[in-house]
Short mmCIF file of N, CA and C in Angstrom, two decimals:
data_model
loop_
_atom_site.label_atom_id
_atom_site.label_comp_id
_atom_site.label_asym_id
_atom_site.label_seq_id
_atom_site.Cartn_x
_atom_site.Cartn_y
_atom_site.Cartn_z
N ALA A 1 0.69 -1.20 -0.09
CA ALA A 1 -0.31 0.07 0.11
C ALA A 1 1.16 1.55 -0.14
N LYS A 2 0.30 2.53 -0.82
CA LYS A 2 1.05 3.93 -1.09
C LYS A 2 1.10 4.23 0.54
N ALA A 3 2.34 4.74 0.70
CA ALA A 3 2.10 5.73 2.09
C ALA A 3 0.91 6.80 1.50
N THR A 4 0.70 7.18 3.08
CA THR A 4 -0.31 8.45 2.54
C THR A 4 0.33 9.37 2.17
N TRP A 5 1.47 9.66 2.92
CA TRP A 5 2.15 11.08 2.61
C TRP A 5 2.78 10.76 1.33
N TYR A 6 3.45 10.19 0.89
CA TYR A 6 4.03 10.06 -0.61
C TYR A 6 3.52 10.44 -1.50
N HIS A 7 3.78 11.26 -2.02
CA HIS A 7 3.27 12.16 -3.36
C HIS A 7 3.88 12.74 -4.52
N LYS A 8 5.25 11.48 -4.54
CA LYS A 8 5.99 12.11 -5.72
C LYS A 8 5.68 10.97 -7.17
N GLU A 9 5.93 11.08 -7.63
CA GLU A 9 5.57 10.61 -9.04
C GLU A 9 6.73 9.57 -9.78
N TRP A 10 7.76 9.99 -9.00
CA TRP A 10 8.65 8.89 -9.06
C TRP A 10 9.67 8.61 -8.19
N ILE A 11 9.94 7.05 -8.18
CA ILE A 11 10.82 6.42 -7.20
C ILE A 11 11.83 6.26 -7.06
N GLY A 12 12.91 5.60 -6.38
CA GLY A 12 14.30 5.33 -6.62
C GLY A 12 15.17 4.61 -5.59
N PHE A 13 15.63 3.31 -6.46
CA PHE A 13 16.59 2.51 -5.93
C PHE A 13 17.96 2.96 -5.25
N THR A 14 18.79 2.72 -4.58
CA THR A 14 20.08 2.47 -4.07
C THR A 14 20.26 1.44 -3.56
N THR A 15 21.52 0.95 -2.79
CA THR A 15 21.62 0.25 -1.91
C THR A 15 22.85 0.80 -1.21
N TYR A 16 23.03 0.41 0.20
CA TYR A 16 24.59 0.73 0.83
C TYR A 16 25.77 0.58 0.20
N SER A 17 25.86 -0.30 -0.52
CA SER A 17 26.93 -0.89 -1.18
C SER A 17 27.07 -0.21 -2.46
N GLU A 18 26.78 1.11 -2.72
CA GLU A 18 27.24 2.22 -3.49
C GLU A 18 28.25 3.12 -3.95
N LYS A 19 28.47 3.25 -2.03
CA LYS A 19 29.55 3.96 -2.29
C LYS A 19 31.05 3.23 -2.35
N ARG A 20 31.06 2.20 -1.97
CA ARG A 20 31.96 0.46 -1.61
C ARG A 20 32.24 0.77 -3.57
N LYS A 21 31.19 0.22 -4.22
CA LYS A 21 30.98 -0.25 -5.93
C LYS A 21 31.62 1.31 -6.57
N ALA A 22 31.48 2.62 -5.97
CA ALA A 22 31.79 3.41 -6.67
C ALA A 22 33.67 3.49 -6.89
N GLY A 23 34.02 3.26 -5.84
CA GLY A 23 35.36 2.91 -5.83
C GLY A 23 35.62 2.01 -7.05
N PHE A 24 35.27 0.75 -6.78
CA PHE A 24 36.39 -0.21 -7.44
C PHE A 24 35.21 -0.87 -8.74
N ARG A 25 34.67 -0.01 -8.88
CA ARG A 25 33.65 -0.20 -9.92
C ARG A 25 33.94 1.02 -11.11
N GLU A 26 32.53 1.69 -11.73
CA GLU A 26 32.32 3.00 -12.86
C GLU A 26 32.69 4.04 -12.01
N GLY A 27 32.76 4.34 -10.60
CA GLY A 27 32.72 5.48 -10.15
C GLY A 27 31.54 6.20 -9.78
N VAL A 28 30.87 7.12 -8.58
CA VAL A 28 29.69 7.59 -9.15
C VAL A 28 29.24 8.57 -10.48
N THR A 29 28.59 7.76 -11.28
CA THR A 29 28.39 8.69 -12.40
C THR A 29 27.02 9.02 -12.68
N VAL A 30 25.89 9.32 -12.33
CA VAL A 30 24.89 9.58 -12.36
C VAL A 30 24.86 11.13 -12.83
N ASP A 31 23.87 11.56 -14.24
CA ASP A 31 24.22 12.82 -14.15
C ASP A 31 22.65 13.04 -14.29
N TRP A 32 23.10 14.06 -13.38
CA TRP A 32 21.72 14.38 -13.09
C TRP A 32 21.14 15.79 -13.80
N VAL A 33 21.32 15.85 -14.81
CA VAL A 33 21.05 17.00 -16.16
C VAL A 33 20.07 16.05 -16.60
N LYS A 34 20.69 14.63 -17.19
CA LYS A 34 19.89 13.83 -18.04
C LYS A 34 18.55 13.75 -17.31
N VAL A 35 18.95 13.32 -15.39
CA VAL A 35 17.92 12.61 -14.90
C VAL A 35 16.71 13.85 -14.84
N GLU A 36 17.18 14.91 -14.55
CA GLU A 36 16.26 15.87 -14.69
C GLU A 36 15.63 16.05 -15.63
N LYS A 37 15.63 15.98 -16.68
CA LYS A 37 15.44 16.02 -17.83
C LYS A 37 14.15 15.64 -18.53
N SER A 38 14.66 13.61 -17.95
CA SER A 38 13.65 13.19 -17.76
C SER A 38 12.88 13.41 -16.98
N LEU A 39 12.83 13.37 -16.12
CA LEU A 39 11.91 13.87 -14.39
C LEU A 39 10.59 14.56 -15.26
N ARG A 40 11.69 15.74 -16.20
CA ARG A 40 10.41 16.73 -16.52
C ARG A 40 9.67 16.06 -17.91
N ASP A 41 10.16 15.22 -18.32
CA ASP A 41 9.15 15.02 -19.98
C ASP A 41 8.26 14.19 -19.31
N GLU A 42 7.12 14.95 -19.14
CA GLU A 42 6.13 13.79 -18.78
C GLU A 42 4.76 13.62 -19.90
N THR A 43 5.61 13.30 -21.15
CA THR A 43 5.03 12.65 -22.32
C THR A 43 5.56 11.20 -22.29
N HIS A 44 6.78 10.61 -21.82
CA HIS A 44 7.17 9.47 -21.60
C HIS A 44 7.38 8.74 -20.19
N GLN A 45 6.53 8.08 -20.07
CA GLN A 45 6.46 7.80 -18.41
C GLN A 45 6.73 6.31 -18.57
N ARG A 46 7.15 5.61 -19.44
CA ARG A 46 7.25 4.35 -19.71
C ARG A 46 8.99 3.97 -19.74
N LYS A 47 9.82 4.06 -18.87
CA LYS A 47 11.27 3.85 -18.44
C LYS A 47 11.51 4.19 -17.28
N ILE A 48 12.66 3.68 -17.12
CA ILE A 48 13.49 3.11 -15.91
C ILE A 48 14.68 4.10 -16.26
N LEU A 49 15.12 4.44 -15.33
CA LEU A 49 16.02 5.33 -15.38
C LEU A 49 17.35 4.53 -14.71
N PHE A 50 18.74 4.53 -15.00
CA PHE A 50 19.60 4.08 -14.15
C PHE A 50 21.21 3.78 -14.25
N TRP A 51 21.66 4.13 -13.01
CA TRP A 51 23.57 4.39 -13.02
C TRP A 51 24.26 3.08 -12.93
N TYR A 52 24.30 2.24 -12.77
CA TYR A 52 24.84 0.74 -12.35
C TYR A 52 24.15 0.12 -13.24
N GLY A 53 25.23 -0.65 -14.22
CA GLY A 53 24.41 -1.56 -14.66
C GLY A 53 25.94 -2.82 -15.80
N ILE A 54 25.21 -3.40 -16.87
CA ILE A 54 26.13 -4.33 -16.92
C ILE A 54 25.87 -5.13 -18.29
N TYR A 55 27.02 -4.71 -19.12
CA TYR A 55 26.83 -4.33 -20.79
C TYR A 55 26.92 -6.14 -21.17
N ALA A 56 25.90 -5.84 -21.96
CA ALA A 56 25.89 -6.98 -22.92
C ALA A 56 25.85 -7.54 -24.49
N GLY A 57 26.58 -7.97 -24.79
CA GLY A 57 26.73 -8.44 -26.25
C GLY A 57 25.59 -9.16 -27.02
N ARG A 58 25.43 -9.81 -26.26
CA ARG A 58 24.25 -10.87 -26.29
C ARG A 58 23.85 -10.88 -25.25
N TYR A 59 22.47 -10.73 -24.62
CA TYR A 59 21.83 -10.71 -23.06
C TYR A 59 21.93 -12.42 -22.72
N TRP A 60 21.38 -13.51 -23.61
CA TRP A 60 21.49 -14.68 -23.36
C TRP A 60 22.41 -15.18 -23.57
N GLU A 61 23.76 -14.52 -24.26
CA GLU A 61 24.98 -15.33 -23.76
C GLU A 61 25.92 -14.67 -22.64
N LEU A 62 25.21 -14.13 -22.66
CA LEU A 62 25.98 -13.31 -21.02
C LEU A 62 25.09 -14.46 -19.56
N MET A 63 23.78 -14.46 -19.98
CA MET A 63 23.47 -14.95 -18.71
C MET A 63 23.47 -16.45 -19.01
N ASP A 64 24.00 -17.12 -20.05
CA ASP A 64 24.47 -18.79 -19.84
C ASP A 64 25.85 -18.58 -19.68
N LEU A 65 26.46 -17.55 -19.54
CA LEU A 65 28.12 -17.34 -18.80
C LEU A 65 28.08 -17.86 -17.22
N HIS A 66 26.94 -17.19 -16.97
CA HIS A 66 26.83 -17.08 -15.57
C HIS A 66 25.60 -18.04 -14.91
N HIS A 67 25.00 -18.23 -15.57
CA HIS A 67 23.49 -18.98 -15.10
C HIS A 67 23.13 -19.91 -16.56
N PRO A 68 23.68 -21.03 -16.81
CA PRO A 68 23.11 -21.28 -17.46
C PRO A 68 21.92 -22.54 -17.52
N GLN A 69 21.47 -22.03 -18.32
CA GLN A 69 19.70 -22.76 -18.45
C GLN A 69 18.60 -21.99 -17.78
N MET A 70 18.99 -20.52 -17.23
CA MET A 70 17.95 -19.60 -16.73
C MET A 70 17.23 -18.89 -18.10
N HIS A 71 17.68 -19.30 -19.05
CA HIS A 71 17.08 -18.73 -20.31
C HIS A 71 15.47 -19.68 -20.02
N GLN A 72 15.87 -20.54 -20.38
CA GLN A 72 14.71 -21.62 -20.35
C GLN A 72 13.80 -21.52 -19.13
N ALA A 73 14.15 -21.51 -17.93
CA ALA A 73 13.82 -21.19 -16.46
C ALA A 73 12.83 -20.11 -16.94
N ILE A 74 13.16 -19.07 -17.40
CA ILE A 74 12.01 -17.90 -17.75
C ILE A 74 11.22 -18.06 -18.50
N SER A 75 11.99 -18.16 -19.71
CA SER A 75 10.49 -19.06 -20.72
C SER A 75 9.69 -19.49 -19.95
N LYS A 76 9.64 -20.30 -19.82
CA LYS A 76 8.74 -21.84 -18.90
C LYS A 76 8.28 -21.00 -17.89
N VAL A 77 8.34 -19.95 -17.16
CA VAL A 77 7.68 -19.51 -16.14
C VAL A 77 6.73 -18.24 -16.94
N LEU A 78 7.03 -17.22 -17.72
CA LEU A 78 6.66 -16.57 -18.62
C LEU A 78 4.98 -17.38 -19.09
N SER A 79 5.26 -18.25 -20.31
CA SER A 79 4.40 -19.08 -20.85
C SER A 79 3.58 -19.82 -19.97
N ASN A 80 3.52 -20.06 -18.81
CA ASN A 80 2.72 -20.47 -18.03
C ASN A 80 2.32 -19.22 -16.77
N ILE A 81 2.56 -18.13 -17.29
CA ILE A 81 1.73 -16.66 -16.40
C ILE A 81 1.13 -16.30 -17.82
N GLY A 82 1.47 -16.67 -19.26
CA GLY A 82 0.24 -16.10 -20.38
C GLY A 82 1.21 -15.20 -21.02
N TYR A 83 2.46 -15.27 -20.84
CA TYR A 83 3.24 -14.32 -21.96
C TYR A 83 3.49 -15.40 -23.01
N ASP A 84 3.92 -14.79 -24.26
CA ASP A 84 4.57 -15.26 -25.54
C ASP A 84 5.79 -15.17 -25.21
N ALA A 85 6.54 -16.73 -24.67
CA ALA A 85 8.18 -16.27 -24.37
C ALA A 85 8.94 -15.97 -25.44
N THR A 86 8.18 -16.25 -26.64
CA THR A 86 8.75 -16.14 -28.27
C THR A 86 9.21 -14.60 -28.08
N ARG A 87 7.99 -14.33 -27.79
CA ARG A 87 8.82 -12.41 -28.08
C ARG A 87 9.50 -11.81 -26.75
N LEU A 88 10.66 -12.15 -26.00
CA LEU A 88 11.31 -12.16 -25.62
C LEU A 88 12.69 -12.03 -26.03
N VAL A 89 12.95 -11.10 -27.10
CA VAL A 89 13.94 -10.90 -27.34
C VAL A 89 14.80 -9.60 -27.21
N MET A 90 15.95 -9.79 -26.52
CA MET A 90 16.87 -8.62 -25.84
C MET A 90 17.30 -8.13 -26.46
N PRO A 91 17.39 -6.84 -27.12
CA PRO A 91 18.41 -6.14 -27.50
C PRO A 91 19.65 -6.44 -27.29
N ALA A 92 20.50 -6.64 -28.56
CA ALA A 92 21.76 -6.37 -28.44
C ALA A 92 22.47 -5.08 -27.74
N ASN A 93 23.98 -5.21 -27.82
CA ASN A 93 24.93 -4.49 -27.21
C ASN A 93 24.55 -2.82 -26.43
N ARG A 94 23.61 -3.13 -25.27
CA ARG A 94 23.71 -2.37 -24.80
C ARG A 94 23.96 -2.54 -23.21
N PHE A 95 23.79 -1.65 -22.39
CA PHE A 95 23.70 -1.91 -20.72
C PHE A 95 22.62 -1.94 -20.14
N TRP A 96 23.02 -3.00 -19.34
CA TRP A 96 21.35 -3.57 -18.25
C TRP A 96 21.22 -2.71 -16.92
N PRO A 97 20.25 -2.73 -16.74
CA PRO A 97 20.61 -2.22 -14.92
C PRO A 97 20.18 -2.97 -14.14
N PHE A 98 21.40 -3.03 -13.08
CA PHE A 98 21.22 -3.59 -11.47
C PHE A 98 19.87 -3.28 -10.99
N GLY A 99 19.09 -4.15 -10.74
CA GLY A 99 17.77 -3.83 -10.17
C GLY A 99 17.67 -2.47 -9.09
N ASN A 100 18.96 -2.28 -8.40
CA ASN A 100 19.00 -1.90 -7.00
C ASN A 100 19.51 -0.27 -7.19
N TYR A 101 19.79 -0.46 -8.84
CA TYR A 101 20.41 1.43 -8.68
C TYR A 101 19.46 1.57 -10.11
N ILE A 102 18.18 1.97 -9.31
CA ILE A 102 16.89 2.62 -10.63
C ILE A 102 16.07 3.74 -10.19
N MET A 103 15.24 4.49 -10.72
CA MET A 103 14.48 5.52 -10.52
C MET A 103 13.47 4.85 -11.70
N MET A 104 12.19 5.20 -11.37
CA MET A 104 10.68 5.05 -12.32
C MET A 104 9.48 5.86 -11.74
N PRO A 105 8.46 6.06 -12.68
CA PRO A 105 7.80 6.55 -12.17
C PRO A 105 7.13 5.68 -11.31
N TYR A 106 6.21 5.84 -10.36
CA TYR A 106 5.45 5.05 -9.66
C TYR A 106 4.45 3.78 -9.91
N ALA A 107 4.08 5.01 -10.86
CA ALA A 107 3.13 4.12 -11.73
C ALA A 107 3.69 2.93 -12.17
N ARG A 108 5.13 2.77 -12.64
CA ARG A 108 5.74 2.24 -13.62
C ARG A 108 6.23 1.06 -12.30
N LEU A 109 6.14 1.56 -11.09
CA LEU A 109 7.09 0.31 -10.06
C LEU A 109 5.47 -0.81 -9.68
N ARG A 110 3.94 0.13 -9.98
CA ARG A 110 3.32 -0.47 -9.41
C ARG A 110 3.38 -1.97 -10.33
N ASP A 111 2.95 -1.62 -11.82
CA ASP A 111 3.16 -2.25 -13.12
C ASP A 111 4.11 -3.89 -12.32
N TYR A 112 5.51 -3.23 -12.49
CA TYR A 112 6.34 -4.20 -12.43
C TYR A 112 6.17 -4.94 -10.98
N ILE A 113 5.93 -4.47 -9.70
CA ILE A 113 5.31 -4.98 -8.61
C ILE A 113 4.43 -6.21 -9.21
N ASN A 114 3.02 -5.88 -9.57
CA ASN A 114 2.30 -6.97 -10.16
C ASN A 114 2.76 -8.15 -10.77
N PHE A 115 3.68 -7.76 -11.81
CA PHE A 115 4.41 -8.66 -12.76
C PHE A 115 5.17 -9.44 -12.24
N SER A 116 6.43 -8.91 -11.38
CA SER A 116 7.47 -9.90 -10.27
C SER A 116 6.45 -10.73 -9.48
N GLU A 117 5.35 -10.45 -8.92
CA GLU A 117 4.71 -11.10 -7.84
C GLU A 117 3.95 -12.72 -8.51
N LYS A 118 3.57 -12.03 -9.65
CA LYS A 118 2.80 -12.97 -10.45
C LYS A 118 4.09 -14.34 -10.91
N PHE A 119 5.52 -13.81 -11.18
CA PHE A 119 6.44 -14.89 -11.79
C PHE A 119 6.61 -15.46 -10.88
N MET A 120 7.18 -14.53 -9.30
CA MET A 120 7.47 -15.25 -8.55
C MET A 120 6.89 -16.65 -8.02
N ALA A 121 5.60 -15.83 -7.59
CA ALA A 121 4.90 -17.00 -7.36
C ALA A 121 4.91 -18.61 -8.42
N LYS A 122 4.66 -18.46 -9.80
CA LYS A 122 4.58 -19.34 -10.09
C LYS A 122 5.89 -20.36 -10.38
N PHE A 123 7.39 -19.26 -10.38
CA PHE A 123 8.43 -19.81 -10.29
C PHE A 123 8.71 -21.11 -8.54
N ARG A 124 7.86 -20.34 -8.22
CA ARG A 124 7.84 -21.35 -6.93
C ARG A 124 7.27 -22.37 -7.15
N GLN A 125 6.37 -22.23 -7.59
CA GLN A 125 5.23 -23.55 -8.40
C GLN A 125 6.18 -24.62 -8.75
N LEU A 126 6.49 -24.09 -9.87
CA LEU A 126 7.50 -25.03 -11.35
C LEU A 126 8.74 -25.86 -10.32
N TYR A 127 8.89 -24.90 -9.35
CA TYR A 127 10.56 -25.15 -9.47
C TYR A 127 10.63 -25.22 -7.25
N PRO A 128 9.47 -26.03 -7.13
CA PRO A 128 9.77 -26.08 -5.51
C PRO A 128 10.81 -26.10 -4.65
N ILE A 129 11.58 -27.58 -4.90
CA ILE A 129 13.08 -27.34 -5.01
C ILE A 129 13.97 -27.48 -5.89
N GLY A 130 15.31 -27.15 -5.27
CA GLY A 130 16.23 -27.06 -6.01
C GLY A 130 16.31 -25.53 -7.17
N CYS A 131 16.98 -25.86 -7.87
CA CYS A 131 17.22 -24.53 -8.91
C CYS A 131 16.86 -25.07 -10.58
N PRO A 132 16.25 -24.52 -11.18
CA PRO A 132 16.50 -24.45 -12.60
C PRO A 132 17.78 -24.98 -13.39
N PHE A 133 19.03 -23.66 -13.00
CA PHE A 133 19.72 -23.42 -13.78
C PHE A 133 20.83 -23.82 -12.43
N HIS A 134 22.42 -23.14 -13.46
CA HIS A 134 23.35 -23.37 -12.73
C HIS A 134 23.98 -22.09 -12.78
N THR A 135 25.07 -21.89 -11.42
CA THR A 135 25.47 -20.28 -11.35
C THR A 135 27.07 -20.71 -11.22
N MET A 136 27.76 -19.38 -11.04
CA MET A 136 29.29 -19.73 -10.52
C MET A 136 29.44 -20.25 -8.91
N GLU A 137 28.29 -19.39 -8.22
CA GLU A 137 28.48 -19.82 -6.79
C GLU A 137 28.48 -21.15 -6.92
N LYS A 138 29.42 -21.30 -5.59
CA LYS A 138 29.20 -22.57 -4.99
C LYS A 138 28.65 -23.05 -3.54
N HIS A 139 28.60 -22.32 -2.78
CA HIS A 139 28.47 -22.36 -1.07
C HIS A 139 27.21 -21.68 -0.87
N THR A 140 25.74 -21.88 -0.82
CA THR A 140 24.71 -21.49 -0.44
C THR A 140 23.90 -21.89 0.39
N VAL A 141 23.44 -21.16 1.26
CA VAL A 141 22.90 -22.27 2.70
C VAL A 141 21.32 -22.18 1.87
N ASN A 142 20.79 -21.37 1.32
CA ASN A 142 19.33 -21.55 1.32
C ASN A 142 19.02 -21.11 0.00
N TRP A 143 19.69 -22.31 -1.64
CA TRP A 143 19.47 -22.64 -2.52
C TRP A 143 18.77 -22.04 -3.42
N GLN A 144 17.13 -22.39 -2.88
CA GLN A 144 16.21 -22.03 -3.38
C GLN A 144 15.68 -20.44 -3.28
N ALA A 145 16.21 -19.58 -2.09
CA ALA A 145 15.89 -18.27 -2.08
C ALA A 145 17.43 -17.96 -2.96
N ARG A 146 18.35 -18.32 -2.73
CA ARG A 146 19.52 -17.61 -3.47
C ARG A 146 18.84 -17.98 -5.37
N CYS A 147 18.70 -19.00 -5.59
CA CYS A 147 18.18 -19.34 -7.01
C CYS A 147 17.37 -18.26 -7.79
N LEU A 148 16.00 -17.69 -7.13
CA LEU A 148 14.95 -16.73 -7.14
C LEU A 148 16.04 -15.54 -6.78
N GLY A 149 16.53 -15.06 -6.12
CA GLY A 149 17.24 -14.26 -6.24
C GLY A 149 17.97 -13.38 -7.61
N TYR A 150 18.24 -14.66 -7.96
CA TYR A 150 19.34 -14.22 -9.31
C TYR A 150 18.51 -14.14 -10.64
N VAL A 151 17.23 -15.03 -10.24
CA VAL A 151 16.19 -14.54 -11.23
C VAL A 151 15.62 -12.79 -11.07
N THR A 152 15.29 -12.63 -10.14
CA THR A 152 14.71 -11.60 -9.60
C THR A 152 15.74 -10.62 -10.27
N GLU A 153 16.95 -10.88 -9.92
CA GLU A 153 17.94 -9.16 -10.31
C GLU A 153 17.68 -9.21 -11.71
N ARG A 154 17.08 -10.36 -12.54
CA ARG A 154 16.94 -10.13 -14.20
C ARG A 154 15.94 -9.55 -14.94
N LEU A 155 14.84 -9.84 -13.68
CA LEU A 155 13.22 -9.98 -13.71
C LEU A 155 13.08 -8.45 -14.65
N VAL A 156 13.70 -7.54 -13.50
CA VAL A 156 13.32 -6.05 -14.31
C VAL A 156 13.90 -5.96 -16.11
N HIS A 157 14.61 -6.70 -16.26
CA HIS A 157 14.96 -6.16 -17.91
C HIS A 157 14.17 -7.16 -18.29
N VAL A 158 13.45 -8.58 -18.42
CA VAL A 158 12.43 -8.84 -18.84
C VAL A 158 11.21 -8.26 -18.56
N TRP A 159 11.06 -7.74 -17.78
CA TRP A 159 9.13 -7.20 -17.36
C TRP A 159 9.63 -5.86 -18.51
N ALA A 160 10.38 -4.77 -18.38
CA ALA A 160 10.77 -4.27 -19.18
C ALA A 160 10.59 -4.65 -20.86
N ILE A 161 11.13 -5.24 -21.20
CA ILE A 161 11.44 -5.44 -23.04
C ILE A 161 10.05 -6.25 -23.29
N LEU A 162 9.76 -6.77 -22.33
CA LEU A 162 7.66 -7.58 -22.59
C LEU A 162 7.30 -6.54 -22.81
N ASN A 163 7.28 -5.35 -21.93
CA ASN A 163 6.12 -3.96 -21.70
C ASN A 163 6.69 -2.92 -22.48
N ASN A 164 7.32 -2.91 -22.83
CA ASN A 164 8.10 -1.89 -23.48
C ASN A 164 8.51 -0.64 -22.92
N VAL A 165 9.24 -0.95 -22.40
CA VAL A 165 9.59 0.25 -21.17
C VAL A 165 11.47 0.54 -21.61
N ASP A 166 11.67 1.83 -21.60
CA ASP A 166 12.57 1.92 -21.89
C ASP A 166 13.75 2.33 -20.37
N MET A 167 14.75 1.48 -20.95
CA MET A 167 15.94 1.99 -19.96
C MET A 167 17.12 2.98 -20.36
N GLU A 168 17.08 3.75 -19.07
CA GLU A 168 18.07 4.99 -19.51
C GLU A 168 18.42 5.02 -18.60
N TYR A 169 20.54 5.03 -19.31
CA TYR A 169 21.41 4.80 -19.00
C TYR A 169 21.78 6.11 -18.66
N VAL A 170 21.40 6.81 -17.96
CA VAL A 170 21.97 7.98 -17.30
C VAL A 170 22.73 8.61 -16.67
N VAL A 171 24.37 8.28 -17.51
CA VAL A 171 25.30 8.64 -16.69
C VAL A 171 26.10 9.91 -17.65
N ASP A 172 27.40 9.92 -16.95
CA ASP A 172 27.80 11.16 -18.01
C ASP A 172 28.55 10.47 -19.06
N ASP A 173 29.24 9.56 -19.28
CA ASP A 173 29.86 9.59 -20.52
C ASP A 173 29.84 7.95 -20.33
N GLU A 174 29.06 7.56 -21.41
CA GLU A 174 28.92 5.98 -21.47
C GLU A 174 29.54 5.02 -21.89
N ASP A 175 30.81 5.56 -22.91
CA ASP A 175 31.85 5.29 -23.38
C ASP A 175 32.93 5.04 -22.31
N VAL A 176 32.96 6.02 -21.27
CA VAL A 176 33.94 5.65 -20.35
C VAL A 176 34.04 4.39 -18.88
N ARG A 177 32.23 4.49 -19.11
CA ARG A 177 32.01 3.32 -18.35
C ARG A 177 31.93 2.11 -18.65
N TYR A 178 31.90 2.42 -19.78
CA TYR A 178 31.85 0.95 -20.93
C TYR A 178 33.35 -0.02 -20.82
N ARG A 179 34.18 1.25 -20.64
CA ARG A 179 35.69 0.86 -20.71
C ARG A 179 35.83 0.54 -19.25
N ALA A 180 35.07 1.19 -18.35
CA ALA A 180 35.57 1.06 -16.74
C ALA A 180 34.86 -0.18 -16.83
N GLY A 181 33.63 -0.68 -16.82
CA GLY A 181 33.16 -1.63 -16.49
C GLY A 181 34.14 -2.87 -17.16
N CYS A 182 34.42 -2.82 -18.18
CA CYS A 182 34.89 -4.19 -18.73
C CYS A 182 36.62 -4.53 -18.29
N ARG A 183 37.00 -3.29 -17.83
CA ARG A 183 37.90 -3.82 -17.25
C ARG A 183 37.86 -3.96 -15.56
N ALA A 184 36.94 -3.81 -15.19
CA ALA A 184 36.41 -4.11 -13.63
C ALA A 184 36.14 -6.04 -13.82
N ALA A 185 35.42 -6.22 -15.00
CA ALA A 185 34.60 -7.30 -15.15
C ALA A 185 35.14 -7.55 -16.25
N PRO A 186 36.58 -8.32 -17.19
CA PRO A 186 36.35 -8.00 -18.43
C PRO A 186 35.73 -10.12 -18.97
N VAL A 187 35.30 -10.52 -18.10
CA VAL A 187 34.66 -11.40 -19.03
C VAL A 187 33.31 -11.26 -19.97
N HIS A 188 32.60 -9.71 -19.64
CA HIS A 188 31.30 -9.73 -19.61
C HIS A 188 31.63 -9.12 -21.21
#
């Protein structure tokens, strides 16, 4: 439920580790001029703004590197909740937001929450034990929760593509961020 005192049209998220990440990854990079321009553009409210992300030449190849069979698991859940999984074509050569460094219109957040709750409930039903995909991680206490966490990190991407929501990388210099990200994680 929405707090009675909250009357903002946009909402944003970050984490306690943003300051730490700024030191070892790309640095603090939000271009507030781009953010403000986007916030004031009332004609286009189907967007997510983000400032930390991961670059993927080919999205599912990157996911298969980190989580083999995740694409199949996501497609199965989507099909079971009424989406045509064949429509899920992820654009090439772009940055994808980390789900905890984003801003979006409050109405989009409600849309995303409705989608993700339905998705996660079906995921748990289809995969009640274990995980339908692999990961580089070896030591996890609660594997089903961690498995669902990996899916949830990608779910905002899936939802955005299926629902024609733009993802705008609001950084000062995309090329600098791309090169810094590649130095920090050359596997991508």
